[in-house]
Amino acid sequence: MNTDKKKPTLLIALGGNALIQKGQEGTIEQQFENLRISIRQIASLVNDYKIIITHGNGPQVGNLMLQQESCDEVPKLPLEILVAQTQGQIGYMIESVLDESLMEQTSDFNPLVSLITYVAVDENDPAFVNPTKPIGPFFTAAETEKLDYPTMETPNGFRRVVASPKPVTIIEKREIQRLIDDGFIVICCGGGGIPVVRNGRAFNGVDAVIDKDLVSALLATEINADLFVIATDVEGVLTDFNTPNQKLISQMRLDEAEEFLSSNKTGKGSMGPKVEAAFKFVQDTGKRAVITSIESICDSVNGKAGTQIIQ
Amino acid sequence: MNTDKKKPTLLIALGGNALIQKGQEGTIEQQFENLRISIRQIASLVNDYKIIITHGNGPQVGNLMLQQESCDEVPKLPLEILVAQTQGQIGYMIESVLDESLMEQTSDFNPLVSLITYVAVDENDPAFVNPTKPIGPFFTAAETEKLDYPTMETPNGFRRVVASPKPVTIIEKREIQRLIDDGFIVICCGGGGIPVVRNGRAFNGVDAVIDKDLVSALLATEINADLFVIATDVEGVLTDFNTPNQKLISQMRLDEAEEFLSSNKTGKGSMGPKVEAAFKFVQDTGKRAVITSIESICDSVNGKAGTQIIQ
């Protein structure tokens, strides 16, 4: 076990495809098998880095919402509780696969914990006035009349719509900092964290989802990470996406990332928040961020894959 | 913040009524409100004890099973994943209520984490040959034919039946020990822990539930706890239960507890595993255990309530 406190800190944000790949039904066996692709690479990095893993929860929280809508026999749970449930589920899955991968390498590995994490948002965030994030199952127009939450029309039907406010701070950041300084590998901030707003001395859960890449960038900044990796289903930021001229942008300076964000060259919504998250981390810390594929996490850490975002 | 390493270690196992009380539907508001009863008392103990909190998950995991049965649109999840989901849910709820209760007392309190926890069981445990633990929703005889798991007939209908093997070891015990030694308050082992069996270098989840009081006793032993409190819906071990002569047994020596277990004086199944768990802890460690009500946690710690089990 290497407890060198001077090791650099690496935060890796795993995208949804780390668990369920495109076109898959998403059985639990598929999710475990897929996880091994990213987790084995992460296991090979533990001797050189202090490691924090965050992850998405889109399909998993959507499934819980659908199951909840299908059953009138038990009390409905608010969204933040469903997010908490997915933190339990995915936290366990990542931890057990990482445990297995570490045991393949050494019998004396760093301690490992999956933490429940909640994240404060501002109740005055404009996102609450105008919710824009569609989540969960699809409904017909008639079905939406029975629902007690707002919906929006999408190409495939109506969906529940919730706010996606900016993360303000990770409540457990002090704990996470102490844990990594003490040699722990930490899995946390699942699904963007459980969203809460401050109410006097308490934090109350709210119906919202926080973008997991933005939360990961904030955590990376709050705990002084040296490198922030966003792992997703493409090899990095691409020009001319989905055309014969598609090409990886292997490096972006901050001004180039800023120009990318203002022009939105991808024509795809999914890359925008990732570049924004990477941009914020690099701008706030002067350190390096990478957007890469699940298959190339190690190579991207070593500067040989993905889109490297630097000052 | 008091980080005195010499403080005694206190493990408190919260029963299901800490979240849902008898006759309640179990809305999320009720669960949060109920939690304040036990958690405020626990908050008042943090200056004098290192604290670990464990908890049950019976109604919560039953609800997830019922929702899953009601919905054919998403892949079914195995039982250990549902247990993991309840660890996320209840871990978040306990942590946020404890956070609030601690803030009412001081602005400089100990760090606090909710951990995903899995617990090894023996694949050759006789419980797997003859599953006896009914869980989840009720079915008619006809409905059971569509199910792909064993069921048993109960007074209110057929229910899924799973094994309830003995816990062998808590996989995260080393992490939990380090955390409490370092001043953390730790919430863990929810629902008896996620049951796993060793398979080469990996641990695989199994369809089973582990008794949460037995897991709590094992954890209390493994991390050298000084006091083990089981908080439930009665004031302690009672003689002549549910009769006019009902009376609290305020103290039991080990030989009396052993005699109680062999004669099963309560006539109620629910007290047996609690006395067994307390007995095992006291026998293995020579320390003190208490079985008490949720309302009397503090008094029982101070020896003024509950059934004190001593050598």
XYZ file of C-alpha atoms in Angstrom, chain A residues 1 25-28 31-32 63-64 66-68 70-71 73-78 80-81 84-89 91-93 95-96 99-100 103-104 108-116 118 171-172 174-175 178-179 182-184 194-196 198 201-205, chain B residues 1 25-28 31-32 63-64 66-68 70-71 73-78 80-81 84-89 91-93 95-96 99-100 103-104 108-116 118 171-172 174-175 178-179 182-184 194-196 198 201-205:
130
model
C 0.000 0.000 0.000
C -31.051 -3.453 -22.110
C -28.948 -2.845 -19.014
C -29.236 -6.076 -17.034
C -27.218 -6.194 -13.862
C -23.590 -3.408 -15.892
C -21.005 -5.381 -13.888
C -35.780 2.935 -13.952
C -36.599 3.659 -10.313
C -40.680 4.105 -13.863
C -41.071 1.359 -11.244
C -42.454 3.886 -8.798
C -46.098 1.522 -11.988
C -46.987 0.822 -8.361
C -49.333 0.289 -3.292
C -46.387 2.024 -1.629
C -45.787 5.715 -0.851
C -44.013 7.602 -3.631
C -40.521 8.832 -2.814
C -39.194 12.255 -3.799
C -33.617 13.084 -4.042
C -34.345 9.774 -2.307
C -29.712 8.358 -2.889
C -30.864 4.849 -3.836
C -28.794 4.931 -7.033
C -25.762 6.062 -4.999
C -26.192 2.898 -2.941
C -26.619 0.701 -5.992
C -21.518 2.792 -5.260
C -21.720 -0.880 -4.304
C -21.160 -2.022 -7.889
C -16.659 -0.666 -5.044
C -17.013 -4.410 -5.482
C -12.117 -4.476 -4.867
C -11.844 -7.418 -7.261
C -7.050 -7.975 -5.468
C -5.873 -9.124 -8.902
C -2.128 -4.899 0.278
C -4.151 -2.183 -1.354
C -5.469 1.136 -0.172
C -8.666 1.280 1.878
C -11.728 1.904 -0.227
C -15.070 3.516 0.605
C -18.299 4.422 -1.215
C -19.840 7.494 0.374
C -23.334 8.882 0.313
C -25.176 15.451 -0.906
C -21.392 18.892 1.828
C -18.942 16.052 2.521
C -14.107 18.001 4.246
C -14.583 14.284 4.839
C -9.380 13.857 4.855
C -10.042 10.419 3.419
C -5.252 9.398 4.585
C -4.812 7.027 1.633
C -8.427 6.040 1.011
C -28.273 14.322 -3.707
C -29.515 17.900 -4.259
C -30.280 19.862 -1.065
C -30.055 25.046 3.169
C -29.519 24.529 10.247
C -30.895 21.762 8.077
C -30.440 20.755 4.479
C -33.654 19.761 2.725
C -33.754 17.609 -0.377
C -14.668 18.629 17.963
C -48.044 4.252 6.017
C -44.385 5.242 5.979
C -44.303 8.417 3.888
C -40.916 10.025 3.560
C -39.643 8.595 8.195
C -37.654 11.839 8.606
C -41.320 -1.581 -1.098
C -38.579 -1.774 -3.721
C -43.114 -4.591 -4.714
C -42.371 -1.758 -7.159
C -40.081 -4.039 -9.131
C -45.272 -4.113 -10.604
C -43.159 -3.073 -13.580
C -40.547 -2.478 -18.499
C -37.150 -2.450 -16.823
C -34.750 -5.316 -16.010
C -35.292 -6.854 -12.568
C -32.501 -6.347 -10.069
C -31.231 -9.055 -7.713
C -28.428 -7.565 -3.041
C -28.769 -4.555 -5.351
C -27.609 -1.531 -1.692
C -30.319 0.912 -2.784
C -31.788 0.984 0.723
C -28.309 1.660 2.140
C -28.206 4.741 -0.091
C -31.686 5.853 0.898
C -27.844 6.227 4.904
C -28.683 9.608 3.382
C -31.679 10.075 5.679
C -26.761 11.331 7.808
C -28.817 14.414 6.979
C -26.027 16.611 10.424
C -28.980 18.791 11.412
C -25.531 21.636 13.984
C -28.114 22.397 16.657
C -17.464 22.147 15.123
C -18.586 18.576 15.089
C -16.922 15.345 14.071
C -16.804 14.355 10.405
C -19.636 12.101 9.380
C -19.917 9.485 6.627
C -22.477 6.978 5.375
C -20.731 3.957 3.895
C -21.874 1.302 1.510
C -21.021 -5.549 2.212
C -15.684 -6.473 4.304
C -15.139 -2.790 5.194
C -10.705 -2.184 8.375
C -11.981 1.058 6.846
C -9.677 3.565 10.804
C -12.509 6.031 10.393
C -9.738 9.142 13.222
C -12.800 10.780 14.790
C -15.415 10.051 12.123
C -25.122 -6.421 1.191
C -24.681 -10.209 1.327
C -21.763 -11.578 -0.723
C -16.234 -15.185 -1.930
C -10.658 -12.987 -5.775
C -14.149 -11.549 -6.156
C -17.150 -11.235 -3.915
C -20.450 -12.031 -5.601
C -23.805 -10.846 -4.335
